[in-house]
Coordinates of C-alpha atoms in Angstrom, one line a residue:
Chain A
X1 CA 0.0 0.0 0.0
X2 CA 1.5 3.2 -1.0
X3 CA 1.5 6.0 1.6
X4 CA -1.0 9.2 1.2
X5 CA 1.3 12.4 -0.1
X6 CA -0.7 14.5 2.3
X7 CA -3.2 13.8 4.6
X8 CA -6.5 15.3 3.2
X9 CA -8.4 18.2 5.1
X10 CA -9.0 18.6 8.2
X11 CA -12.7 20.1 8.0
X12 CA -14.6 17.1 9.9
X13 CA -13.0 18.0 13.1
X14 CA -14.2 21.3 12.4
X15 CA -17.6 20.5 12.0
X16 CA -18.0 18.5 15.0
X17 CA -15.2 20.6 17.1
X18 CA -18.3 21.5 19.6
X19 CA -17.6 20.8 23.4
X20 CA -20.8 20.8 25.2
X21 CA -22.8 18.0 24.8
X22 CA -26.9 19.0 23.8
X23 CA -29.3 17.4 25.2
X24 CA -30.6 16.3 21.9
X25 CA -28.9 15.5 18.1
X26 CA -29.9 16.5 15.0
X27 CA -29.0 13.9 11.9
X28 CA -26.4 16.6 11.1
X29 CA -24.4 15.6 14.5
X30 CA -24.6 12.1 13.8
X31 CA -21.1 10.3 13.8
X32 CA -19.7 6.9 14.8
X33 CA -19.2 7.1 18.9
X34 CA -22.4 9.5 19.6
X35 CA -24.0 8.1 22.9
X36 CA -27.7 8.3 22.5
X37 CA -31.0 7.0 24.1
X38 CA -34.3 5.3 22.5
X39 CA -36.7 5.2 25.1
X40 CA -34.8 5.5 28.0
X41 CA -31.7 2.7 26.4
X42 CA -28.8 4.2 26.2
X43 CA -26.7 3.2 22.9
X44 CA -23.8 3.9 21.1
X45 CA -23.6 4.7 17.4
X46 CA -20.8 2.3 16.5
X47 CA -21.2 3.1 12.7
X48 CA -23.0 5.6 10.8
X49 CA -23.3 5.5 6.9
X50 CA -24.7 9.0 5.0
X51 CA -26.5 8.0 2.1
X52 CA -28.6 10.6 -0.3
X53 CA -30.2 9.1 -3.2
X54 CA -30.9 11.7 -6.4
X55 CA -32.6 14.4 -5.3
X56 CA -34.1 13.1 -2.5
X57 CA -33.8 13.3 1.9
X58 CA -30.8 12.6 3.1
X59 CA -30.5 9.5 5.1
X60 CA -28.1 8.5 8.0
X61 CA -28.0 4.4 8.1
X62 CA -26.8 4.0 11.3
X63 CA -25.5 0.7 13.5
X64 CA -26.4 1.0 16.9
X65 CA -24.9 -1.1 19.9
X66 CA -27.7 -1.5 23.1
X67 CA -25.0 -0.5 26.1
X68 CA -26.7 -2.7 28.0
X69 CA -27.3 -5.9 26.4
X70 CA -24.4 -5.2 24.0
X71 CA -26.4 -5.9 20.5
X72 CA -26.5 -4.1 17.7
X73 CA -29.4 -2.8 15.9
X74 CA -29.7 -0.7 12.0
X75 CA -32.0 1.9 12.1
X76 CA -32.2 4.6 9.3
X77 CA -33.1 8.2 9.9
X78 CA -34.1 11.1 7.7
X79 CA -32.6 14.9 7.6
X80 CA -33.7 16.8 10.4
X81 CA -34.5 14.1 12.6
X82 CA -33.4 13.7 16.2
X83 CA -32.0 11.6 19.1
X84 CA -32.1 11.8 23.0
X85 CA -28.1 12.3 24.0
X86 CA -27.5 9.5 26.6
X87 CA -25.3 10.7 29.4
X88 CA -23.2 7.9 29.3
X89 CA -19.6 8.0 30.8
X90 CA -16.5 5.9 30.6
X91 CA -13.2 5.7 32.6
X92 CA -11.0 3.5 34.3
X93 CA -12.0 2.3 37.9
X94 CA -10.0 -0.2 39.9
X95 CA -11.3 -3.6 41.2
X96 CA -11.2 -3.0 44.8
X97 CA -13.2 -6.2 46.2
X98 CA -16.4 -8.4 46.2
X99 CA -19.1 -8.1 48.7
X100 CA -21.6 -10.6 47.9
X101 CA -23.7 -10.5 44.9
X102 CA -21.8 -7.4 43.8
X103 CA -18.7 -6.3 42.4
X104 CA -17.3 -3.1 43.9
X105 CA -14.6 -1.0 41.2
X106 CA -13.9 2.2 42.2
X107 CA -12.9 5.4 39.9
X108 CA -9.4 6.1 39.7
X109 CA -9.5 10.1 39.4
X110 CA -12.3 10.8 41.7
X111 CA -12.7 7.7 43.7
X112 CA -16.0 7.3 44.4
X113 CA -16.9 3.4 43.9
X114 CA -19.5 1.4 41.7
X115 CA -20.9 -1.6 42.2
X116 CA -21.7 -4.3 39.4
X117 CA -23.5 -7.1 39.7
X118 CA -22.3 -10.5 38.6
X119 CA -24.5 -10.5 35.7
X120 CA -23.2 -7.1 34.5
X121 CA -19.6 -8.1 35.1
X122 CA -20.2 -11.4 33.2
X123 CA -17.8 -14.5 32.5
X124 CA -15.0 -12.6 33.8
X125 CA -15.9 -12.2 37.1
X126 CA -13.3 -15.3 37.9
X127 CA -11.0 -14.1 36.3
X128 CA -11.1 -10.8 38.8
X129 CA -7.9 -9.8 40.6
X130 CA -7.7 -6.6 43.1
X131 CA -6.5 -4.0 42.0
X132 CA -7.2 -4.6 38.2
X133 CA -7.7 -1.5 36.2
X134 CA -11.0 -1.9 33.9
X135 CA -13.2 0.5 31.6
X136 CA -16.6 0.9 33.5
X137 CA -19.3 2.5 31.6
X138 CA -21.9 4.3 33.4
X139 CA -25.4 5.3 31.9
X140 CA -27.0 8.6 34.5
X141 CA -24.2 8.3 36.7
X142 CA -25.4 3.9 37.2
X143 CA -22.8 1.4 36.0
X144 CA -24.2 -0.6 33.2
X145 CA -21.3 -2.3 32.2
X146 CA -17.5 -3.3 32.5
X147 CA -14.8 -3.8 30.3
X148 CA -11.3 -5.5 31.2
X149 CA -8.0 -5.0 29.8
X150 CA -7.9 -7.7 26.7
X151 CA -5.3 -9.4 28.4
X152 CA -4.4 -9.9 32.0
X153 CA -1.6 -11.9 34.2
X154 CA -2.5 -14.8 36.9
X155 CA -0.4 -17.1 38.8
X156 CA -1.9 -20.6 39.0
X157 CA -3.1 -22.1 41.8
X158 CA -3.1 -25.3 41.2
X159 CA -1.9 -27.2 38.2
X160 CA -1.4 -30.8 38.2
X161 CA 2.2 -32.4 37.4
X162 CA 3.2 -32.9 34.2
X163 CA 3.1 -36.6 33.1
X164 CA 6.9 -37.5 33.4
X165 CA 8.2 -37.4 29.4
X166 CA 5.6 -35.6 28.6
X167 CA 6.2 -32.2 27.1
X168 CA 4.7 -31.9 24.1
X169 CA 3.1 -28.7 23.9
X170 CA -0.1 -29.2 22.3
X171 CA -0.9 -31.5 25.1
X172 CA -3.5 -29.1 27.6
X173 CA -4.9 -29.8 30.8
X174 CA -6.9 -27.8 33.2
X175 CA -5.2 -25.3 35.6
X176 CA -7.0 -23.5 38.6
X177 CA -6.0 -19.6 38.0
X178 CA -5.7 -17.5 41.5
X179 CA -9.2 -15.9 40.8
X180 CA -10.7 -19.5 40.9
X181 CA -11.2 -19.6 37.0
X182 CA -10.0 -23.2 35.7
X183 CA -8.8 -22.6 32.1
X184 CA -6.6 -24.9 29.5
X185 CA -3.3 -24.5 29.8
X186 CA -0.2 -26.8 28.3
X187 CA 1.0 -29.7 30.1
X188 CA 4.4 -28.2 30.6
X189 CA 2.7 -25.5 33.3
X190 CA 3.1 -25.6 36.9
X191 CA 1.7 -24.2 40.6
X192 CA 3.0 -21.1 40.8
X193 CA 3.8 -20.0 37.2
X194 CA 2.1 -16.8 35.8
X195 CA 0.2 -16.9 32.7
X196 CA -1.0 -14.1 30.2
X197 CA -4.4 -14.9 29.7
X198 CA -7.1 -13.4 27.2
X199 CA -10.0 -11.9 28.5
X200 CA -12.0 -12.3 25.6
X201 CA -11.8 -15.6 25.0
X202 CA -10.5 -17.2 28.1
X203 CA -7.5 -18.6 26.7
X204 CA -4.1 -19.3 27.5
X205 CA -1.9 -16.9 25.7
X206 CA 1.5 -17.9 27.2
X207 CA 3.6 -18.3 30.2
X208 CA 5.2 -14.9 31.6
X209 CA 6.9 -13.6 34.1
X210 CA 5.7 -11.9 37.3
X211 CA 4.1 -8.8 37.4
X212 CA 6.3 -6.4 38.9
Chain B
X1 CA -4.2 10.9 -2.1
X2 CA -1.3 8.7 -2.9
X3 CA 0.7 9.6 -5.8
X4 CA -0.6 7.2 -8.3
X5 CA -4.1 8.4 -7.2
X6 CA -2.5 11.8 -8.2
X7 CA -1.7 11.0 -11.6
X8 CA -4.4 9.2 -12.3
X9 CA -7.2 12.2 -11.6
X10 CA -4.5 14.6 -13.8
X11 CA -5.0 11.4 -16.3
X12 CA -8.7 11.7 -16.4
X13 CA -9.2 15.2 -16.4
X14 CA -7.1 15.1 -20.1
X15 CA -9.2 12.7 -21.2
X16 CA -12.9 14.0 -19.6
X17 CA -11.4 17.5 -22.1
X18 CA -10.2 15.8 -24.7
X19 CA -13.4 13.6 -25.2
X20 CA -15.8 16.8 -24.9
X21 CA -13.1 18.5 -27.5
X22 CA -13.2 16.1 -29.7
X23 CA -17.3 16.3 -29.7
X24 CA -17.2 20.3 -30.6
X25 CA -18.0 21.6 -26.7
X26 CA -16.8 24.5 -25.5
X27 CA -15.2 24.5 -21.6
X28 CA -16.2 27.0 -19.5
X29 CA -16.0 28.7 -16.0
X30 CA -18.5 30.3 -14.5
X31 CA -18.9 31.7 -10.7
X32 CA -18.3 29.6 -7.9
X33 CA -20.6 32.4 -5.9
X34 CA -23.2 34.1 -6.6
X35 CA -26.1 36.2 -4.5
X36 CA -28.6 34.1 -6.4
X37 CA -28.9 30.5 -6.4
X38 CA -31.2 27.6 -8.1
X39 CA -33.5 26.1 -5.1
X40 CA -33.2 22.5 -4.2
X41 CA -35.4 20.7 -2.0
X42 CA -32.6 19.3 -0.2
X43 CA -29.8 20.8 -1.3
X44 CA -28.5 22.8 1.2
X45 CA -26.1 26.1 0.0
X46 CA -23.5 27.5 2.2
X47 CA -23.6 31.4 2.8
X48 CA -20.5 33.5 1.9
X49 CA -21.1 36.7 3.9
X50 CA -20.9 39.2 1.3
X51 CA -21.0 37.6 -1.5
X52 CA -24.5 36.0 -1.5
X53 CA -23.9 31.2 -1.9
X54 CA -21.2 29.3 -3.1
X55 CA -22.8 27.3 -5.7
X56 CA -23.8 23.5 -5.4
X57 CA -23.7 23.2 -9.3
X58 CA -22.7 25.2 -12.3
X59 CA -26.3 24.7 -13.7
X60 CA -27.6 28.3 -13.0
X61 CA -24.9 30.0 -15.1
X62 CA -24.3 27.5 -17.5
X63 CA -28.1 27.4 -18.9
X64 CA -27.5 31.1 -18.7
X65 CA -25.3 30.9 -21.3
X66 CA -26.8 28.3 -23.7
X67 CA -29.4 31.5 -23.5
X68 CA -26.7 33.4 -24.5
X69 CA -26.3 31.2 -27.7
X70 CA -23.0 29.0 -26.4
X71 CA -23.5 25.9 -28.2
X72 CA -22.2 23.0 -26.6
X73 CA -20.4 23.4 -22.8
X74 CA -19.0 21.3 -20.2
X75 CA -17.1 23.2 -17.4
X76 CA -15.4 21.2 -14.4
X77 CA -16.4 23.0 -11.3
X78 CA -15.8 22.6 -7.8
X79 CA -19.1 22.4 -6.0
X80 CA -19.9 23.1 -2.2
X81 CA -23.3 21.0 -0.3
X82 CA -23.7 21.8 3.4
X83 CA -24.1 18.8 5.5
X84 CA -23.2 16.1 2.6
X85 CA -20.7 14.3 4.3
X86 CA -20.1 10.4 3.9
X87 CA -18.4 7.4 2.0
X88 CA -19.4 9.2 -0.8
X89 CA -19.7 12.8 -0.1
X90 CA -17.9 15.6 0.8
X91 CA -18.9 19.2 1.2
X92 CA -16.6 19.9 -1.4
X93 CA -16.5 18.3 -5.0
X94 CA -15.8 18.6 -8.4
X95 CA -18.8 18.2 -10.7
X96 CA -17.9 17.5 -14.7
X97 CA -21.4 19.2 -16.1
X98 CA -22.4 19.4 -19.5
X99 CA -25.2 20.5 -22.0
X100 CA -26.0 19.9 -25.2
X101 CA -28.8 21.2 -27.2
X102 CA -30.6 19.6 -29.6
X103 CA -30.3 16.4 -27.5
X104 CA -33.1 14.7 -26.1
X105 CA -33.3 12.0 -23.2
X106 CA -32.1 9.2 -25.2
X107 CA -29.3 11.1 -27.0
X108 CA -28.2 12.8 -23.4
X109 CA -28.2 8.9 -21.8
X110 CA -26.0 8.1 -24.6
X111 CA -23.3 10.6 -24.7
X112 CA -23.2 9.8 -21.1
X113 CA -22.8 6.3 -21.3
X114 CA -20.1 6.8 -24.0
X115 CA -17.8 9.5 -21.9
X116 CA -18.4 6.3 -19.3
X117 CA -17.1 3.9 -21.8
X118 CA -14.3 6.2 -22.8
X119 CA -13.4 6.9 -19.3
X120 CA -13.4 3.6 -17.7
X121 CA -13.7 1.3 -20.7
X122 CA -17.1 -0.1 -19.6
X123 CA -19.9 -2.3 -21.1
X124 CA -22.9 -0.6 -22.6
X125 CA -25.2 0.5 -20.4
X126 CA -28.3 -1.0 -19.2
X127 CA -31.3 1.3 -19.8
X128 CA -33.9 0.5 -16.8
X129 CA -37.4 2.7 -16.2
X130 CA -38.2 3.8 -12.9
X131 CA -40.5 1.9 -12.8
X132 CA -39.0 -1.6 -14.1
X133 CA -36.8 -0.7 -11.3
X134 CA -39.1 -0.5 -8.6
X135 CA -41.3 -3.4 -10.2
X136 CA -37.9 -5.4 -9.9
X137 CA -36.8 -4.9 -6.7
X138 CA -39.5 -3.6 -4.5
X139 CA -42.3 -5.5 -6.6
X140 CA -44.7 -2.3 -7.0
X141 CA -45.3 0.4 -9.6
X142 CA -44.4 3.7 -7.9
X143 CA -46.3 6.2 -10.5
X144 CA -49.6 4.1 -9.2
X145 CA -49.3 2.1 -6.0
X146 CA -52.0 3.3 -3.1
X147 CA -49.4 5.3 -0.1
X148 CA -50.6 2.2 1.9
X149 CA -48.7 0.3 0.2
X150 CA -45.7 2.6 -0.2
X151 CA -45.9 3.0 3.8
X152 CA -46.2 -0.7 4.5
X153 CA -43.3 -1.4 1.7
X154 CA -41.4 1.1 3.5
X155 CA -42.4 -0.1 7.4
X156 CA -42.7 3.9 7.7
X157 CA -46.2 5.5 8.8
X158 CA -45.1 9.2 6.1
X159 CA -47.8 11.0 3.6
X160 CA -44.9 11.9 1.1
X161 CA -45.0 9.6 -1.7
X162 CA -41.6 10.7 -2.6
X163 CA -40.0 10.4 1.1
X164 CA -41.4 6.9 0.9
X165 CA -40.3 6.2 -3.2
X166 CA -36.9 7.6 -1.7
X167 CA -36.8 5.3 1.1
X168 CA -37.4 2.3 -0.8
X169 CA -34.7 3.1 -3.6
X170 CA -32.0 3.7 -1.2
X171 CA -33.1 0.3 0.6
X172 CA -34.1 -1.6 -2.2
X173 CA -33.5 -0.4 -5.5
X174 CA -29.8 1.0 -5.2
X175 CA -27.9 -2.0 -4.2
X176 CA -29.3 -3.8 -6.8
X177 CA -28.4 -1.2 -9.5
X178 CA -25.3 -1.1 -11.8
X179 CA -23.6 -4.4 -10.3
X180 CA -22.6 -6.3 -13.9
X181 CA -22.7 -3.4 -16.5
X182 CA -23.7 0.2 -15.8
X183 CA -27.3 1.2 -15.4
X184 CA -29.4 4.4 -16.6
X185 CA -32.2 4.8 -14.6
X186 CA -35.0 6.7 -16.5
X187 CA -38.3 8.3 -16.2
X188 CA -38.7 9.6 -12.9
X189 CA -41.9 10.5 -11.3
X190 CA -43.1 13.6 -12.5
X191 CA -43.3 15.0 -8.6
X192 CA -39.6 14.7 -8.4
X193 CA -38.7 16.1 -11.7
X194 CA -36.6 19.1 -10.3
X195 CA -35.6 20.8 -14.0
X196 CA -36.1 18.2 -16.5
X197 CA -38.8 18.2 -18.7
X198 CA -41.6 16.4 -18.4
X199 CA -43.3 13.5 -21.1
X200 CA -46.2 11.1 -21.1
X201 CA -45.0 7.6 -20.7
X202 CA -46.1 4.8 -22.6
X203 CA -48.2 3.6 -19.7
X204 CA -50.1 7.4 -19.7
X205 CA -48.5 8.7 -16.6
X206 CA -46.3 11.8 -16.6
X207 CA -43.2 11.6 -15.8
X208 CA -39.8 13.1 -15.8
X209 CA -37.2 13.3 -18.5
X210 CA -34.4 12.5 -15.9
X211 CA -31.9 9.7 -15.5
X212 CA -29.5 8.7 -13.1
X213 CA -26.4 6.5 -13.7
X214 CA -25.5 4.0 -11.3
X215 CA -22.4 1.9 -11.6
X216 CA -20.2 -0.7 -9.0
X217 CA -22.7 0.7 -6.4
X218 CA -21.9 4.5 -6.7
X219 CA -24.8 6.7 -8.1
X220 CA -22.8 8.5 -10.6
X221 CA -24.5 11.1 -12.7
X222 CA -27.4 13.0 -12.9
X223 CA -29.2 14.1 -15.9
X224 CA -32.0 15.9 -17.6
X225 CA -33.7 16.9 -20.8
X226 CA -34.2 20.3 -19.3
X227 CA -36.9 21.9 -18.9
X228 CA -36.6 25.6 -20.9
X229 CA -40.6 27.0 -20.0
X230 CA -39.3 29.8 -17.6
X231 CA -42.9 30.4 -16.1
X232 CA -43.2 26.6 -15.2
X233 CA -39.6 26.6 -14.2
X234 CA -40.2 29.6 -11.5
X235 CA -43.2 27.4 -10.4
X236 CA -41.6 24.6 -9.9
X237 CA -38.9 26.9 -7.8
X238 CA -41.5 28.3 -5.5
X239 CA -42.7 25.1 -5.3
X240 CA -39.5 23.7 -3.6
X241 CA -38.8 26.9 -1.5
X242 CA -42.1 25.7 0.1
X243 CA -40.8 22.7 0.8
X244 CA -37.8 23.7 1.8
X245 CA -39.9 25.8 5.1
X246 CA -41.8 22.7 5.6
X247 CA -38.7 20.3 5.9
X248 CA -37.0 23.5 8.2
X249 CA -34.6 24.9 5.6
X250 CA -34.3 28.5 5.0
X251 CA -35.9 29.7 1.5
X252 CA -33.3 30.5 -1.4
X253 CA -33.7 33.8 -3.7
X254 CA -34.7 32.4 -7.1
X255 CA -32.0 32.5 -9.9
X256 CA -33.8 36.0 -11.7
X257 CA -31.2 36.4 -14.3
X258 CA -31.5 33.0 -15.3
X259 CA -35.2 33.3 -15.4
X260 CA -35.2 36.2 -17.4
X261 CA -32.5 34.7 -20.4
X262 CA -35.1 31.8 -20.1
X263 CA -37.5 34.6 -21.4
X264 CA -35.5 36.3 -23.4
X265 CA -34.2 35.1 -25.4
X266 CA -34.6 31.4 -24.7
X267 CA -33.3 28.1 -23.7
X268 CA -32.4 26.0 -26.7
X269 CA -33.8 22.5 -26.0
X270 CA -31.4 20.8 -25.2
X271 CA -29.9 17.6 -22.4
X272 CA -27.5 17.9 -19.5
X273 CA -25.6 16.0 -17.1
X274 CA -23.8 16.5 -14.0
X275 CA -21.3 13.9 -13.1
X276 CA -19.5 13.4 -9.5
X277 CA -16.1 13.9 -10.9
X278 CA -14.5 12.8 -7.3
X279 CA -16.9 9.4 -7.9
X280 CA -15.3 8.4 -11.1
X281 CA -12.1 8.6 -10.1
X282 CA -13.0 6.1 -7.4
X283 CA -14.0 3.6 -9.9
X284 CA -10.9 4.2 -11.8
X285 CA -8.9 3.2 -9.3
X286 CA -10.9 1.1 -7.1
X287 CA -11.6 3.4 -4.2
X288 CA -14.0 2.4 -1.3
X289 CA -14.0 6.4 0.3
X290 CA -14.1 9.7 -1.5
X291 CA -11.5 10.8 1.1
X292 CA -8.7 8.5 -0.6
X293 CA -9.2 10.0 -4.0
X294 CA -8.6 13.9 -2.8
X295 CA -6.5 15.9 -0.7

């Protein structure tokens, strides 16, 4: 691929360069990463397509993601139409500890603390160390969601010896993470090792060193 | 823009002058703003403080000077749309228009399809009605079917025929248009004529002398036998100013001095295009985004 000469203009960050965020948006404002709300959901616009056939209405073909039970809906709307902004925040907030049903994170700048639920936090709950640093999403100041790092490091807890000549590595067995997730790991892994695990699969990724 | 993306729109531009050369047009260059401007339903203008609109299309002073007895022009014209911004689009673009008089529909689809031909060595194209179209992919006919059905096709509850038609062409109609060999679309309803003429169809409806050219899923051209009756013409201008207040837009002043050339003394019949310049230089090279073929 050859590279661009120059980069072309600039005058999209011109038109959107506004900083306060209205309380509604006009098809005009429309852009991928608007936060918006249909009837009280709050949803992001992950794409948005600008379409204007002949002579005739613009339309806006846009893909929207449902924040809260993350799928994805097309809806197409006309010139001059308008969406409910959703006051939907992200930022980082640390995993500070679990207090029965819930899941307390807390935000790093101002510290006040959210609790998830362990429906909201999902799959990943056991794979949950203190101290992680995760995305939370809030929707009216309420978390709706969490995101973790795509990868994160875990010693192992348990792992069963390896079979003695056995070191082939596409040989896997179970191993019991510190979180209390058991995952598949290869044979060749032992109690106390540290593994890189993905956290949007749940897989094995390697054998690493301690975190520092 | 890479470099060979560079070359390439140099490239065409020779070739879009040399074919309208060889064919006895005159190029020309007319204002890129004005304090008057043609009104467009949904064409949105931007102000220049001062020093009235800059122009979304060459048409106003073009037909103003096949008036003037020009013969044959094509100018290449940058052209400014507020709010058109997409895959597509960009507020800013350069529009290759033409006119020809003595050319009707037909004879305007054709020198179209041949610059095509020329330009990107395609097939003939495919010469589809309106209405086939529609019949095709949406399986009604849009000069007749009941606004029930246009609203239930659509799965919107609007009393605008054309919102609705438009809605269904961009949904249905347009992705299947152009894919093997390019395709003229023909005969539009009369409602959303803007300046072509309009004709009787063989089926008894009126309709508009207007075609569009589609091809590898980019609407291309847009083109007319034009209308040349200057008191339907401010009509037809009013018409869409009104429009323009219901959808929220601000009113345009109508083009006067066009109006009166139109008058006096006369628009020789005649057929013009206006091709998205930008547009064919992404099928030349195989563009997916307007953005990679400018700077």
């Amino acid at each position: 691929m050859e590279a661009d000469l120059v980069q072309y203009t600039k005058f999209d960050q011109l038109e959107n360069g506004t900083e306060a965020v209205p309380s509604t948006y006009n098809t005009s404002d429309f852009r991928k990463g608007l936060k918006v709300q249909i009837d009280g959901v709050p949803f992001l616009m992950v794409e948005m397509n600008f379409r204007k056939p002949g002579k005739g209405t613009a339309l806006y073909e846009c893909k929207l993601k449902n924040l809260i039970r993350n799928t994805v809906v097309d809806r197409t709307y006309r010139a001059g139409q308008t969406l409910e902004a959703a006051d939907v925040m992200e930022f980082t907030a640390q995993y500070l500890y679990r207090q029965a049903d819930a899941f307390v994170f807390m935000n790093n700048i101002d510290y006040e603390q959210y609790e998830l639920s362990a429906e909201q936090v999902g799959d990943f709950a056991g794979f949950l160390k203190e101290g992680l640093d995760c995305q939370i999403i809030t929707f009216n100041n309420q978390p709706i969601g969490v995101t973790p790092p795509n990868h994160v490091i875990l010693q192992v807890e348990y792992a069963e010896p390896a079979a003695k000549g056995n070191t082939a590595t596409n040989v896997s067995k179970p191993v019991k993470l510190e979180t209390g997730a058991e995952i598949q790991a290869p044979a060749f892994i032992n109690t106390g090792d540290w593994l890189r695990v993905d956290t949007r699969t749940f897989e094995y990724i390697e054998r690493t060193n301690a975190p520092e | 823009m890479t470099s060979a993306i560079l070359k390439r729109r140099a490239e065409l531009l020779a070739n879009v002058r040399q074919f309208f050369s060889d064919r006895g047009f005159t190029e020309v260059a007319t204002p890129r703003v004005d304090v008057e401007i043609i009104p467009e339903l949904h064409i949105d203008p931007f102000e220049a403080p001062g020093l009235g609109y800059l122009q979304a299309s060459p048409e106003m002073h073009m037909k103003r000077l096949l008036c003037a007895g020009s013969g044959p022009i094509f100018e290449i014209a940058q052209c400014f749309r507020r709010g058109e911004r997409g895959k597509l689009h960009r507020p800013e673009f350069t529009m290759i228009e033409w006119y020809r008089p003595g050319d009707d529909m037909q004879a305007g689809m054709g020198l179209l399809d041949e610059l095509l031909q020329q330009m990107l060595g395609t097939p003939t194209a495919t010469r589809t009605s309106y209405r086939e179209a529609f019949q095709r992919s949406v399986g009604i006919d849009p000069h007749t079917a009941p606004l029930e059905q246009l609203q239930k096709k659509a799965g919107e509850v609007l009393d605008d025929r054309d919102e609705l038609l438009n809605l269904l062409l961009a949904r249905h109609v347009e992705p299947a248009l152009g894919s093997g060999a390019p395709e003229l679309l023909y005969h539009y309803p009369a409602s959303q004529s803007a300046l072509a003429a309009t004709t009787i169809d063989e089926q008894a409806v009126q309709v508009a002398e207007r075609f569009e050219l589609y091809h590898g899923g980019v609407e291309l051209a847009n083109g007319y036998h034009e209308l040349t009756d200057p008191v339907e013409l401010r009509e037809r201008l009013a018409i869409a100013n009104e429009g323009r207040t219901e959808f929220g837009r601000p009113t345009l002043p109508l083009p006067e001095m066009l109006l009166a050339a139109m008058t006096d003394p006369g628009m020789p019949p005649c057929a013009g295009v206006a091709l998205g310049f930008d547009r064919l230089l992404m099928l030349a090279v195989g563009a997916e985004s307007i953005d990679e073929v400018v700077i």
